[in-house]
Amino acid sequence: WDHTGVTESPAHMPPSGSFIDVDAAYTHDCAIHSSGGIECWGSGGAVSSAPSEGSFVDVTTGLQHGCAITTIGGVRCWGGRSPYWHIDW
């Protein structure tokens, strides 16, 4: 159920499984599976552009973006309205 009492679509529902980290933003949420992969749900560009590959240890979400720390200490960001959000450090 969303805040209006309407049933959410499957894309807006949290995934099942075991997670090591979860972060929530206004329109989307992201979590790191126990295997290290990231899954996001809700609405917006941060959901559709979340990294499909890589292993992560920490994730944070913003208004329209997400960023995560990789297992080797890098940073990967996605979503947002700027082309600079799709970066790896």
mmCIF file of C-alpha atoms in Angstrom:
data_model
loop_
_atom_site.group_PDB
_atom_site.id
_atom_site.type_symbol
_atom_site.label_atom_id
_atom_site.label_comp_id
_atom_site.label_asym_id
_atom_site.label_seq_id
_atom_site.Cartn_x
_atom_site.Cartn_y
_atom_site.Cartn_z
ATOM 1 C CA TRP A 1 0.000 0.000 0.000
ATOM 2 C CA ASP A 2 1.199 3.502 -0.736
ATOM 3 C CA HIS A 3 0.344 6.622 1.274
ATOM 4 C CA THR A 4 -2.972 6.999 -0.601
ATOM 5 C CA GLY A 5 -4.163 3.485 0.268
ATOM 6 C CA VAL A 6 -3.772 2.239 -3.304
ATOM 7 C CA THR A 7 -1.997 -1.065 -3.883
ATOM 8 C CA GLU A 8 1.490 -0.561 -5.331
ATOM 9 C CA SER A 9 2.684 -2.220 -8.533
ATOM 10 C CA PRO A 10 5.371 -4.946 -8.238
ATOM 11 C CA ALA A 11 8.077 -2.475 -9.386
ATOM 12 C CA HIS A 12 7.320 -0.373 -6.317
ATOM 13 C CA MET A 13 7.440 -3.261 -3.863
ATOM 14 C CA PRO A 14 10.586 -4.143 -1.892
ATOM 15 C CA PRO A 15 12.433 -7.251 -3.054
ATOM 16 C CA SER A 16 12.681 -10.396 -0.997
ATOM 17 C CA GLY A 17 15.940 -11.802 0.313
ATOM 18 C CA SER A 18 18.703 -11.000 2.787
ATOM 19 C CA PHE A 19 20.291 -7.554 2.775
ATOM 20 C CA ILE A 20 23.320 -5.968 4.420
ATOM 21 C CA ASP A 21 22.278 -2.316 3.894
ATOM 22 C CA VAL A 22 19.100 -0.421 3.001
ATOM 23 C CA ASP A 23 18.534 3.277 2.373
ATOM 24 C CA ALA A 24 15.278 5.114 1.669
ATOM 25 C CA ALA A 25 14.638 8.292 -0.298
ATOM 26 C CA TYR A 26 11.370 10.107 -1.011
ATOM 27 C CA THR A 27 10.355 8.141 -4.143
ATOM 28 C CA HIS A 28 12.700 5.150 -4.155
ATOM 29 C CA ASP A 29 14.704 2.826 -1.957
ATOM 30 C CA CYS A 30 17.881 0.830 -2.571
ATOM 31 C CA ALA A 31 19.384 -2.156 -0.796
ATOM 32 C CA ILE A 32 22.531 -4.254 -1.000
ATOM 33 C CA HIS A 33 21.850 -7.986 -1.190
ATOM 34 C CA SER A 34 23.922 -10.250 1.040
ATOM 35 C CA SER A 35 25.673 -11.253 -2.225
ATOM 36 C CA GLY A 36 26.831 -7.615 -2.715
ATOM 37 C CA GLY A 37 24.534 -6.621 -5.593
ATOM 38 C CA ILE A 38 22.243 -3.578 -5.503
ATOM 39 C CA GLU A 39 18.503 -3.538 -6.078
ATOM 40 C CA CYS A 40 16.331 -0.412 -6.131
ATOM 41 C CA TRP A 41 12.543 -0.117 -6.165
ATOM 42 C CA GLY A 42 10.008 2.682 -6.292
ATOM 43 C CA SER A 43 9.950 5.285 -9.052
ATOM 44 C CA GLY A 44 12.375 7.566 -10.864
ATOM 45 C CA GLY A 45 15.690 7.363 -12.677
ATOM 46 C CA ALA A 46 17.592 5.986 -9.706
ATOM 47 C CA VAL A 47 15.533 2.793 -9.924
ATOM 48 C CA SER A 48 15.956 2.141 -13.644
ATOM 49 C CA SER A 49 19.641 3.077 -13.724
ATOM 50 C CA ALA A 50 20.886 1.260 -10.602
ATOM 51 C CA PRO A 51 24.070 -0.726 -11.246
ATOM 52 C CA SER A 52 23.396 -4.248 -12.466
ATOM 53 C CA GLU A 53 26.974 -5.409 -11.891
ATOM 54 C CA GLY A 54 29.485 -4.984 -9.102
ATOM 55 C CA SER A 55 29.806 -5.751 -5.419
ATOM 56 C CA PHE A 56 28.999 -3.098 -2.821
ATOM 57 C CA VAL A 57 29.278 -2.544 0.929
ATOM 58 C CA ASP A 58 27.297 0.681 1.490
ATOM 59 C CA VAL A 59 24.480 2.501 -0.330
ATOM 60 C CA THR A 60 22.822 5.886 0.056
ATOM 61 C CA THR A 61 19.906 7.449 -1.803
ATOM 62 C CA GLY A 62 19.033 11.041 -2.629
ATOM 63 C CA LEU A 63 16.094 12.792 -4.216
ATOM 64 C CA GLN A 64 16.689 11.317 -7.694
ATOM 65 C CA HIS A 65 19.962 9.435 -7.391
ATOM 66 C CA GLY A 66 21.889 6.790 -5.503
ATOM 67 C CA CYS A 67 25.548 6.227 -4.665
ATOM 68 C CA ALA A 68 27.319 3.170 -3.314
ATOM 69 C CA ILE A 69 30.773 2.185 -2.123
ATOM 70 C CA THR A 70 32.267 -0.822 -3.890
ATOM 71 C CA THR A 71 34.081 -3.620 -2.088
ATOM 72 C CA ILE A 72 37.398 -2.219 -3.371
ATOM 73 C CA GLY A 73 36.701 1.296 -2.047
ATOM 74 C CA GLY A 74 35.386 2.951 -5.223
ATOM 75 C CA VAL A 75 32.214 5.022 -5.474
ATOM 76 C CA ARG A 76 29.503 4.485 -8.081
ATOM 77 C CA CYS A 77 26.604 6.925 -8.555
ATOM 78 C CA TRP A 78 23.513 6.662 -10.767
ATOM 79 C CA GLY A 79 20.202 8.415 -11.477
ATOM 80 C CA GLY A 80 19.712 12.156 -11.195
ATOM 81 C CA ARG A 81 19.235 14.653 -13.975
ATOM 82 C CA SER A 82 22.886 15.309 -14.653
ATOM 83 C CA PRO A 83 25.112 13.186 -16.909
ATOM 84 C CA TYR A 84 27.701 13.402 -14.122
ATOM 85 C CA TRP A 85 25.630 11.140 -11.886
ATOM 86 C CA HIS A 86 26.617 8.055 -13.892
ATOM 87 C CA ILE A 87 30.185 7.989 -12.638
ATOM 88 C CA ASP A 88 32.699 5.742 -10.958
ATOM 89 C CA TRP A 89 35.505 7.005 -8.735
#
